[in-house]
XYZ file of C-alpha atoms in Angstrom:
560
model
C -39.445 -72.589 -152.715
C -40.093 -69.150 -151.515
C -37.395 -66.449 -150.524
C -37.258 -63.553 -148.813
C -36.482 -60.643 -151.012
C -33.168 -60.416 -148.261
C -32.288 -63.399 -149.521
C -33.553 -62.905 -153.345
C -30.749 -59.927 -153.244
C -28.022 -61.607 -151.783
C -28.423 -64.641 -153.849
C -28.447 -62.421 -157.284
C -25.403 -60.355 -155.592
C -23.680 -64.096 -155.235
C -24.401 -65.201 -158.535
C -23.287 -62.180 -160.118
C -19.979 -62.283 -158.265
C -19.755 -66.332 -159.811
C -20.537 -65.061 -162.531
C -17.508 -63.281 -164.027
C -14.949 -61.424 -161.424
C -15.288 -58.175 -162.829
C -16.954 -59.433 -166.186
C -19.438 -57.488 -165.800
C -18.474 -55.425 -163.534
C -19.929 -51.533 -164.285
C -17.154 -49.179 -162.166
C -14.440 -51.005 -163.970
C -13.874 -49.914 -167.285
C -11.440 -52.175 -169.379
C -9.635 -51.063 -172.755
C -9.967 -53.095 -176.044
C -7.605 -54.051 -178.663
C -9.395 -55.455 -181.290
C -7.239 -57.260 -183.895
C -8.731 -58.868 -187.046
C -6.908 -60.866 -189.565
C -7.842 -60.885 -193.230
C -9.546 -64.200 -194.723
C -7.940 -66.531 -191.942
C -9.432 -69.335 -191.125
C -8.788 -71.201 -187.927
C -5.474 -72.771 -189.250
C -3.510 -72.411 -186.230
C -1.644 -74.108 -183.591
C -4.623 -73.467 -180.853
C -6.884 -74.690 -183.398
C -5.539 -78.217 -183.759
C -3.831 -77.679 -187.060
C -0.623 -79.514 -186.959
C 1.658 -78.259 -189.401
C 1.021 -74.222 -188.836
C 3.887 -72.069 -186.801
C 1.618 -69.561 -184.947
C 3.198 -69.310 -181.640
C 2.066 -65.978 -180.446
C -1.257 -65.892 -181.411
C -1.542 -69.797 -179.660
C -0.112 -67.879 -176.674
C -2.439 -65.293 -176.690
C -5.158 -68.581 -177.015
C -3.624 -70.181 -174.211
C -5.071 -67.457 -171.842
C -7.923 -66.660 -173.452
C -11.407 -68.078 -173.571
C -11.672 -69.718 -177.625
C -14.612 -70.380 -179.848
C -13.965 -72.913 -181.090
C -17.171 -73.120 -183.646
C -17.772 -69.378 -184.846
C -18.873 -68.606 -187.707
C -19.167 -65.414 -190.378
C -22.533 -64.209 -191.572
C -21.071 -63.605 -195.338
C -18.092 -65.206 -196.762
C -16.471 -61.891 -198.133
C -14.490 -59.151 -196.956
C -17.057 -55.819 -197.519
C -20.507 -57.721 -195.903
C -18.994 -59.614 -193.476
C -16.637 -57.164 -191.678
C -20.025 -54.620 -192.034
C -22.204 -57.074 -190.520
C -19.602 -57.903 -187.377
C -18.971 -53.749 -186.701
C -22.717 -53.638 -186.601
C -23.995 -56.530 -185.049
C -26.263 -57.160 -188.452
C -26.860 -59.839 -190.762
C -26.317 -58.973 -194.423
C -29.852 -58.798 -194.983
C -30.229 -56.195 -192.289
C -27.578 -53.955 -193.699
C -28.269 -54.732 -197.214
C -24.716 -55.149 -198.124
C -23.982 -58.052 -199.787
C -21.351 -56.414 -202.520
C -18.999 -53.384 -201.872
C -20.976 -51.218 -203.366
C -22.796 -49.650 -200.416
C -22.947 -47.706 -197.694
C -24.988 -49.365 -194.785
C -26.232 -46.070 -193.456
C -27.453 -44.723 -196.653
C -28.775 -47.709 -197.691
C -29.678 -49.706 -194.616
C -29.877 -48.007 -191.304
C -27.657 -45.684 -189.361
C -27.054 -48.186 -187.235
C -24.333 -47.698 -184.395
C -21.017 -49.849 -185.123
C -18.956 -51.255 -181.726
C -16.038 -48.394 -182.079
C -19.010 -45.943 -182.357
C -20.430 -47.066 -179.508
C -17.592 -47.098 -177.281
C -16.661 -43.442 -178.697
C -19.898 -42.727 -177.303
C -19.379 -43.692 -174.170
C -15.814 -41.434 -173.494
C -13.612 -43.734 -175.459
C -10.863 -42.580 -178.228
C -11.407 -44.698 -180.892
C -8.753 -45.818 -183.322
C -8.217 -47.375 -186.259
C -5.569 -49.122 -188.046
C -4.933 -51.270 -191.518
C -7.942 -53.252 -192.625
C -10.627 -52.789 -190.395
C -13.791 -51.772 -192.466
C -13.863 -52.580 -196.189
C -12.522 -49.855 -197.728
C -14.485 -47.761 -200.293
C -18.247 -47.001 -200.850
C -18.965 -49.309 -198.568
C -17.912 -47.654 -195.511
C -18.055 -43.933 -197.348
C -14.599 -43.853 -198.672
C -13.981 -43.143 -195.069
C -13.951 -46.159 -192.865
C -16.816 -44.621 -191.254
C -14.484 -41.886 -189.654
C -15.918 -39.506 -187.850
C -18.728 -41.754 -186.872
C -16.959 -44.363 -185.221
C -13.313 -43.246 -184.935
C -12.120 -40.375 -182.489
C -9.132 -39.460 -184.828
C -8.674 -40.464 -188.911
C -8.011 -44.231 -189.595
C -4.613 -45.096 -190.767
C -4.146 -47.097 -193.327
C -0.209 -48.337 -194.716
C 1.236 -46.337 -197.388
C 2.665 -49.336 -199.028
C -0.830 -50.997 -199.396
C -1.009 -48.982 -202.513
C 1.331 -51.489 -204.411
C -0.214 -54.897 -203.222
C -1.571 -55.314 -206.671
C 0.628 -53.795 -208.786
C 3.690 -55.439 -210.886
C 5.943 -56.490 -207.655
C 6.559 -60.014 -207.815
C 9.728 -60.904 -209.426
C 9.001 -64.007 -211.076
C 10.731 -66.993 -212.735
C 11.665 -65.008 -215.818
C 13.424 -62.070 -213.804
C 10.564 -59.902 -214.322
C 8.141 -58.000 -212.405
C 4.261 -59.401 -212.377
C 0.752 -58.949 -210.433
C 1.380 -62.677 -209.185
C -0.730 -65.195 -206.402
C 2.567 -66.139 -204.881
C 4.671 -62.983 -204.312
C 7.451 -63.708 -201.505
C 9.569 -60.640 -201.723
C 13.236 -59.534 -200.671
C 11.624 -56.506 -198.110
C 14.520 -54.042 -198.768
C 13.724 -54.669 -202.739
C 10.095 -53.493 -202.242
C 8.908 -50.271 -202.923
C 9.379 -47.658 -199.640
C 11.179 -50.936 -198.074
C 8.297 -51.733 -196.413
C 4.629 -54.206 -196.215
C 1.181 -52.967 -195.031
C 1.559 -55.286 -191.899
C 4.834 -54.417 -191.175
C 3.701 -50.681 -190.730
C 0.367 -51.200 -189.462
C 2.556 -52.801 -186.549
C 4.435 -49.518 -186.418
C 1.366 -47.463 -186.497
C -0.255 -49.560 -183.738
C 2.924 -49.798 -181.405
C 2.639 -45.806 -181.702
C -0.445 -45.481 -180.745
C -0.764 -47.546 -177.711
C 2.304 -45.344 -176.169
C 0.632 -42.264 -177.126
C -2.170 -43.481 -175.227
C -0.385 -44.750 -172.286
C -0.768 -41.957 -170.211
C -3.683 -40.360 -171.618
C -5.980 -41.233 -168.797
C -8.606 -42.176 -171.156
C -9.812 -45.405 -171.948
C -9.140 -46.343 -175.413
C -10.730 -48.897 -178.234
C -7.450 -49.684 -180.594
C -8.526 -51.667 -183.799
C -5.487 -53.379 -185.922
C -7.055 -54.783 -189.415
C -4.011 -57.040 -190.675
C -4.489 -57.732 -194.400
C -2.475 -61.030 -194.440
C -3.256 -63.824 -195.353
C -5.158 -62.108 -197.948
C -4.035 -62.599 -201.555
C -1.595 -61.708 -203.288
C 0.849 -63.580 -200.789
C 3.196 -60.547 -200.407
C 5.545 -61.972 -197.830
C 8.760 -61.349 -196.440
C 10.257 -64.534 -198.487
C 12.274 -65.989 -195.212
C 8.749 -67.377 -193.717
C 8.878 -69.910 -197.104
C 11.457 -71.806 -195.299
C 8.975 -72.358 -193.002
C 7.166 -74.940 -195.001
C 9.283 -76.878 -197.204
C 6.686 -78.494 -200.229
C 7.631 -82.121 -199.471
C 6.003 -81.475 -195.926
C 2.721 -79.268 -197.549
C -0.086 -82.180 -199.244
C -3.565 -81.715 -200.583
C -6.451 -81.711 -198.617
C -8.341 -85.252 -198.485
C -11.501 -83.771 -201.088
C -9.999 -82.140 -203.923
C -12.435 -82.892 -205.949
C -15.868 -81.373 -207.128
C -18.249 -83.274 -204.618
C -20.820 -85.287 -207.283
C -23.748 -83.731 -205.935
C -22.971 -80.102 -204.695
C -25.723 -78.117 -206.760
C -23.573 -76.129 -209.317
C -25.779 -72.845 -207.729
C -23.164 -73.562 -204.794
C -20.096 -73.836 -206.422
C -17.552 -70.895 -206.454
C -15.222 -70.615 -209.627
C -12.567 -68.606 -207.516
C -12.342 -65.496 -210.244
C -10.002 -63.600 -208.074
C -7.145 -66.353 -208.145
C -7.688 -66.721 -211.708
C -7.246 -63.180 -212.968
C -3.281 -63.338 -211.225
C -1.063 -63.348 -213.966
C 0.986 -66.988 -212.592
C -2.512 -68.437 -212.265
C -3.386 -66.864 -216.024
C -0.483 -68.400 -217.188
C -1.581 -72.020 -216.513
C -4.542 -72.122 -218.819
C -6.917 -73.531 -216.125
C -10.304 -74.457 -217.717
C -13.591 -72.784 -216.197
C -15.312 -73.250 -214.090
C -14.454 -76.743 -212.582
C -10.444 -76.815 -213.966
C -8.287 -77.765 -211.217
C -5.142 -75.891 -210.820
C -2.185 -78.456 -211.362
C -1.463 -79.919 -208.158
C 2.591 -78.641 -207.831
C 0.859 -75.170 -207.868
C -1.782 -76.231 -205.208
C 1.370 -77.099 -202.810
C 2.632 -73.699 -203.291
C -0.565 -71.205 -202.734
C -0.662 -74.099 -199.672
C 2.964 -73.083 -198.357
C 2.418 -69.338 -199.302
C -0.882 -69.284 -197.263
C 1.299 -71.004 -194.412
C 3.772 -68.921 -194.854
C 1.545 -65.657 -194.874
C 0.027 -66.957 -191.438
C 2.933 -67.295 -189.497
C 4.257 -63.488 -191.230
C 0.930 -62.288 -189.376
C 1.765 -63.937 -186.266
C 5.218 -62.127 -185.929
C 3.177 -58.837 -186.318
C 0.374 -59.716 -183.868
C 3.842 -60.832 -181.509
C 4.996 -57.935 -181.813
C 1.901 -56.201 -181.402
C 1.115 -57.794 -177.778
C 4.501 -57.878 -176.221
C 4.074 -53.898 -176.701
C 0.966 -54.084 -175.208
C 2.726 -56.235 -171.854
C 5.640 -53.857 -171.932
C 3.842 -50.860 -171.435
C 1.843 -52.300 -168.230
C -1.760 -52.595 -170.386
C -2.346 -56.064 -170.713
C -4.057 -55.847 -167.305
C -6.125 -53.147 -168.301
C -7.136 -54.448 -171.504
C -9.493 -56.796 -173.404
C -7.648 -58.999 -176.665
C -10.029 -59.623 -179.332
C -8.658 -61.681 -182.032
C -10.624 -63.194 -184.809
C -10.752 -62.613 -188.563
C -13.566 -61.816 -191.398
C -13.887 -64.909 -192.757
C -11.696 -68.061 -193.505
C -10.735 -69.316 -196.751
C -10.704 -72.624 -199.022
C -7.308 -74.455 -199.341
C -8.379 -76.873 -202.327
C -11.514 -78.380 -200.113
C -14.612 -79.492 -202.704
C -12.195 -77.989 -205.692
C -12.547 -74.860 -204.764
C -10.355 -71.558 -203.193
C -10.996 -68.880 -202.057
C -13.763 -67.656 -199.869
C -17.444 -67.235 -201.488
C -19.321 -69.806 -200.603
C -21.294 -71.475 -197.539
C -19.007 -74.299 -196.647
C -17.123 -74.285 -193.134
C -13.979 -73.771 -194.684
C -15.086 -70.247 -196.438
C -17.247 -69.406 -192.951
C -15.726 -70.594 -190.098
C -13.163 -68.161 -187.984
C -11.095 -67.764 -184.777
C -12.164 -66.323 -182.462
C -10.834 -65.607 -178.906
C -10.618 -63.328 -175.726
C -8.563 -62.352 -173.445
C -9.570 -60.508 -170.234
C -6.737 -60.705 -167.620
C -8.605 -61.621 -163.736
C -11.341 -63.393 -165.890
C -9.576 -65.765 -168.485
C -5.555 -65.700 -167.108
C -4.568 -64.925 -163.910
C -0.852 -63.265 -164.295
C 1.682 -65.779 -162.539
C 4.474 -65.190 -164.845
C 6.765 -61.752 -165.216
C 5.489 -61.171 -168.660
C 2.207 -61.872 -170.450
C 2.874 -61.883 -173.863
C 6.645 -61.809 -174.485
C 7.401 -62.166 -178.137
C 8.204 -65.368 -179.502
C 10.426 -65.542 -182.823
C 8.789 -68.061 -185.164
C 11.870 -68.711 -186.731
C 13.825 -69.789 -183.253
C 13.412 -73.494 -181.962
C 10.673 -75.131 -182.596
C 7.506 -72.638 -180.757
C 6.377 -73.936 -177.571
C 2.902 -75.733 -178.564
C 0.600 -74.130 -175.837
C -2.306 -75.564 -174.384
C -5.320 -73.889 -175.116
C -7.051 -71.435 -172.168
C -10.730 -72.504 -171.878
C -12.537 -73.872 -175.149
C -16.191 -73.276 -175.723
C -17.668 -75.716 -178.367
C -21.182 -74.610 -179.343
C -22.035 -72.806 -182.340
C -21.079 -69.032 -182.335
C -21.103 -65.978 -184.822
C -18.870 -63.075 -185.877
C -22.645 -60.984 -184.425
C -21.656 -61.975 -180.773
C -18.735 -60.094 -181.013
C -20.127 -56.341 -180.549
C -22.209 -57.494 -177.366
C -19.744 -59.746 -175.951
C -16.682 -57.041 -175.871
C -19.146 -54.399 -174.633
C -19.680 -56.473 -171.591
C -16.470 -57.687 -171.279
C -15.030 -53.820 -171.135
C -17.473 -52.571 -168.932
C -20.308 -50.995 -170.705
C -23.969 -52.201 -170.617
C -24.390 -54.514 -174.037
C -26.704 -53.234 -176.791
C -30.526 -54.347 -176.638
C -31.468 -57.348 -178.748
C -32.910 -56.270 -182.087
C -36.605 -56.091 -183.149
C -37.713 -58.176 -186.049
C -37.629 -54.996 -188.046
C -34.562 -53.097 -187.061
C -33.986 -50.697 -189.729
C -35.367 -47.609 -187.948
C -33.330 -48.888 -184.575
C -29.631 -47.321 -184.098
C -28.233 -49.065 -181.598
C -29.108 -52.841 -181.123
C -27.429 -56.292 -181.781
C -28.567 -59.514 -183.906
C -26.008 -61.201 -181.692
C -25.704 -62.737 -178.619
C -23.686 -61.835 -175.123
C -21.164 -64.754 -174.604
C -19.468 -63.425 -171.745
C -21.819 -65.990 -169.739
C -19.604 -68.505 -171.256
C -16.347 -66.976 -169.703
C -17.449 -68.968 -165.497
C -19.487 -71.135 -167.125
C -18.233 -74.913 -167.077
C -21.302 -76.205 -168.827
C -20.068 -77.271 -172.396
C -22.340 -79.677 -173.460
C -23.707 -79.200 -177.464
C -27.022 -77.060 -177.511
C -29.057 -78.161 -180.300
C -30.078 -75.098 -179.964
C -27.305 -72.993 -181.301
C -27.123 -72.198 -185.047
C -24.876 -70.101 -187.153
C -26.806 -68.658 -190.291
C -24.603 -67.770 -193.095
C -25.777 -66.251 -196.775
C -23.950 -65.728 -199.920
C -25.695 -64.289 -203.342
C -24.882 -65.754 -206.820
C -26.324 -64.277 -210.019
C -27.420 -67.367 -211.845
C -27.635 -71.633 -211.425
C -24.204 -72.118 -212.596
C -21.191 -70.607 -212.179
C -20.286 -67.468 -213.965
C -17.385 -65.157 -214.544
C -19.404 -62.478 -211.264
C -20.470 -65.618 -208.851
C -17.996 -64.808 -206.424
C -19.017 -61.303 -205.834
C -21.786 -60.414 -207.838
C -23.373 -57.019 -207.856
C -26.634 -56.192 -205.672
C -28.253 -56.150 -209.423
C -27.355 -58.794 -210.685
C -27.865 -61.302 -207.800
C -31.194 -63.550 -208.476
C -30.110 -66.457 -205.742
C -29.208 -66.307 -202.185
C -27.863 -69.370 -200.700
C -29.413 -69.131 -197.227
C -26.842 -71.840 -194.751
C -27.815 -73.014 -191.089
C -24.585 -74.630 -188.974
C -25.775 -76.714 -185.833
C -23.455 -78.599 -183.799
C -24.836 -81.631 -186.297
C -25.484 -80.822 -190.179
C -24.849 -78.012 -192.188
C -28.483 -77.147 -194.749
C -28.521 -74.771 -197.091
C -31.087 -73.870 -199.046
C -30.126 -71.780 -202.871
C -33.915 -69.597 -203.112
C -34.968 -67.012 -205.604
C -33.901 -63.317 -204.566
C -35.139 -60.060 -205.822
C -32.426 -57.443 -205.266
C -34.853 -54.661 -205.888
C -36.923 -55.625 -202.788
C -34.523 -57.681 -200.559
C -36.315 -60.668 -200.527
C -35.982 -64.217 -200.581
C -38.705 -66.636 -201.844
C -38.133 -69.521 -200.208
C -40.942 -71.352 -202.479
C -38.659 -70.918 -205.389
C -35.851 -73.378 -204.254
C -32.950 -73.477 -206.931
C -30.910 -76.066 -204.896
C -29.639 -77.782 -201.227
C -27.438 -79.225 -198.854
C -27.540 -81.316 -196.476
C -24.348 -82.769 -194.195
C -24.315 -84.449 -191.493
C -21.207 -84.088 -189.341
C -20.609 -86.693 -187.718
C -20.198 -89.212 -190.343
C -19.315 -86.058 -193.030
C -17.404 -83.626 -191.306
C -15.575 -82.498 -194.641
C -19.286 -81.469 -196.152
C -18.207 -83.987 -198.948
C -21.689 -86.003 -199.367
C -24.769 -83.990 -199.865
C -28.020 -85.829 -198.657
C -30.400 -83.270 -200.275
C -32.543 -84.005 -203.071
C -33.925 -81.410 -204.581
C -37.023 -82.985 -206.095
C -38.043 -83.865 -202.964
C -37.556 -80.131 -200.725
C -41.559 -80.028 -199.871
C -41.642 -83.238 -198.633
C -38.523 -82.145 -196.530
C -40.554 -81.012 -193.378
C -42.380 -84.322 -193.502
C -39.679 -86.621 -193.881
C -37.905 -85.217 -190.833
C -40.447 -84.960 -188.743
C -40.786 -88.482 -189.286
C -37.193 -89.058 -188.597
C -36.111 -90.095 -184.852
C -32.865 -88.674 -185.290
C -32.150 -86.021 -182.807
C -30.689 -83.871 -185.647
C -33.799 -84.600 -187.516
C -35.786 -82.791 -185.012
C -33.489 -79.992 -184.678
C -33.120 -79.744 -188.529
C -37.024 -79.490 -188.723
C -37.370 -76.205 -185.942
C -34.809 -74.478 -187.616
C -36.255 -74.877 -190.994
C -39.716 -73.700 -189.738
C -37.942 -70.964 -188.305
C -36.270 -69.853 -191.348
C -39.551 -70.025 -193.488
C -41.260 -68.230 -191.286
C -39.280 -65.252 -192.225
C -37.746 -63.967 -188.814
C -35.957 -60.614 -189.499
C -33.781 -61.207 -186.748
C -32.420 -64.137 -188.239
C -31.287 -63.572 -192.006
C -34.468 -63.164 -193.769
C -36.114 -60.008 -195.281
């Protein structure tokens, strides 16, 4: 049918008013608090998870738009959190360590606080935002992307010093650390005064007149579980249990396995003589880093509580976009393993929701986010706002927000990008905010990557060095299977050979949504292609495009 260009204009005027009431709307401008939790994964109330008290960050879900499949491009703190403030994969920033500074040894590419500074916005920073050290120049990027100097809690400095009082009365560098507060040194916790910090800074800003872009880094539930001890009555042990696979899967490639060094070197997890690599930890233990992780979740909640109910009680929740997602999750026992560092869903997959008041809640009640004591009657379970199902990634954040505030969203990247400041490796979701179509796109895939140094585990596989690594484990998430393939790297060039294949998976997730059975045979990766395109499987199909795309080495997606 042909219109009149009358008509062509009115009809793109109408669809852009369906499209997002003020979404995208370009006279509006729309503040951001961007709040990021420290290797959480989606074990919360919004999330399904039954056992969890996390009342105000389920309240904050419950009028929000949730992901409920998004996933992190590197299961570690330094790459991942680089990669999201970018919009980068880890093999466009080259980080895939600590050990680096992306615009030294990458790109100067533009981060999302940079690029709101540069469009009139003070920028601010508190706790754990970017990895601290080289890899954001020993100065969270500041002045590049922050407006003033990041704060960052005084009594961080003793997280992992001698400060749990353990069993014998005396002070260790322990896993589980529950602490009397007032006993602690400067009576304080990082989250605690991060909150502080935070509540600060959104009066200062108040009445400023200028937009602002507030990030809050919390660093729970990061180990060492240094937690006000009260949340342990929380989760009593006879109501914490193992997770249903424990155990080493039989044929998970021993390239993909990660030894968990960190939780080893603590001195209560020292003391237990665990074997390595493949040791379990004894399973009364496993109950307690299970209630201490709990525990450490629900501490974070109170702070992100707190946190919002300033934001309400100041009049700027109406004015102001709620981010809330974290870097990565973490593994509670799953496949034997804990930790992050590895490729699995448990190590990968994150919240992530927002909240844009108009768009995704419209205000009914005379407060938005009151504060909700976890410790009061049992929390209110709240019923999610709208859910969105297909496959996302940390990436879509920077685009997304910048849409969702106001500003115009950065340009999709070429396949070489290095030489490009500002442009994203992500995608704009905020056409999922009026969009009631939620059926599974085949289409959608999350890539995650994670180096290892050798074929079996070693005392570095967690986090090796850029030197050392000789393997990248290149994953692909669809709403069906989870492949990854373990190739030959060359950290001296970047580059993957995906001829040189040390090991795969293969799940499919319907019948294996644990990632507990691995279909993959290894002697038989080049006839891979062949035997799917043979297959009449729908996830056969899919599995076969996204494999060709892979080896055909798109920049855009992962692969130098």
């Amino acid at each position: 049918l042909t219109m009149s260009l009358s008509v062509q204009k009115w009809f793109c005027v109408l669809i852009l008013c369906m499209f997002s009431h003020d979404v995208v709307a370009k006279t509006v401008r729309r503040n951001v608090l961007f709040i990021m939790a420290d290797d959480l994964r989606p074990t919360l109330g919004c999330y399904g998870d039954p056992i969890v008290k996390s009342p105000n960050i389920d309240q904050l879900a419950s009028k929000s738009n949730v992901f409920l499949n998004a996933y992190a491009q590197q299961a570690v703190c330094g790459p991942s959190r680089t990669s999201l403030l970018t919009s980068r994969r880890p093999d466009t920033t080259r980080l895939y360590d600590f050990n680096s500074y992306w615009r030294v040894h990458a790109g100067n590419y533009t981060t999302l606080p940079q690029y709101f500074k540069s469009k009139g916005y003070t920028t601010m920073s508190v706790g754990k935002v970017f990895h601290p050290g080289i890899a954001s120049n020993h100065s969270d990027d500041y002045p590049y992307s922050w407006s003033v100097p990041p704060y960052h809690p005084p009594s961080f400095k003793y997280e992992n010093m001698k400060v749990c009082k353990g069993s014998d009365g005396k002070l260790h560098a322990n896993l589980l650390c529950s602490v009397n507060v007032s006993e602690t040194p400067l009576g304080t916790l990082p989250d605690m005064e991060s909150t502080e910090e935070a509540i600060r800074l959104l009066k200062s800003t108040r009445d400023s007149g200028k937009n602002f872009f507030l990030a809050v880094g919390f660093h729970k539930p990061h180990i060492p579980f240094r937690i006000p001890q009260d949340f342990l009555t929380l989760y009593p042990l006879d109501k914490m249990s193992l997770p249903p696979d424990p155990y080493v899967p039989k044929g998970l490639p021993s390239v993909a396995y990660n030894p968990w060094t960190d939780i080893r070197k603590r001195e209560d997890v020292q003391a237990l003589n665990i074997s390595f690599p493949y040791g379990p930890i004894p399973k009364d233990f496993q109950l307690q880093i299970q209630q201490h992780y709990y525990a450490s979740v629900s501490y974070m909640d109170s702070q992100v509580g707190r946190l919002l109910n300033t934001l309400d009680y100041l009049g700027l929740a109406e004015d102001t976009v709620v981010v809330f997602t974290s870097d990565h999750g973490w593994s509670l026992g799953e496949h034997g393993e804990w930790a992050k560092y590895s490729n699995f869903d448990v190590a990968t997959r994150i919240p992530l929701m927002f909240y844009v008041a108009g768009v995704t809640a419209v205000r009914p009640w005379p407060e938005t986010f009151p504060y909700i004591n976890v410790f009061g009657p049992t929390p209110h379970r709240f019923t999610r706002g709208r859910t969105v199902s297909n496959v996302n990634e940390l990436l879509d954040i920077f685009p997304t927000v910048s849409v969702l505030a106001g500003l115009k969203p950065p340009l999709p990247c070429p396949d070489n990008s290095f030489d490009v400041e500002l442009c994203t490796e992500g995608h704009d979701l905020a056409y999922t905010f009026n969009n009631d179509d939620n059926r599974k796109k085949s289409e959608a895939i999350a890539f995650s990557q994670y180096p290892r140094p050798a074929d079996t585990p070693q005392e570095n596989s967690d986090l090796p060095d850029l030197k050392d690594i000789r393997i990248m484990g290149y994953s692909l998430r669809s709403w069906d299977y989870r492949f990854t393939v373990w190739a030959g790297f060359d950290p001296a060039i970047f580059q993957a050979n995906l001829s040189d294949v040390h090991g795969g998976e293969l799940y499919l997730l319907e019948e294996d949504p644990g990632q507990d059975h691995n279909l993959y045979n290894t002697s038989e990766h080049s006839l891979l292609l062949c035997k799917l395109g043979q297959g009449q499987q729908p996830w056969a199909q899919t599995l076969k495009q996204h494999l060709l795309y892979l080896t055909a080495g798109n920049k855009s997606k992962g692969m130098a």
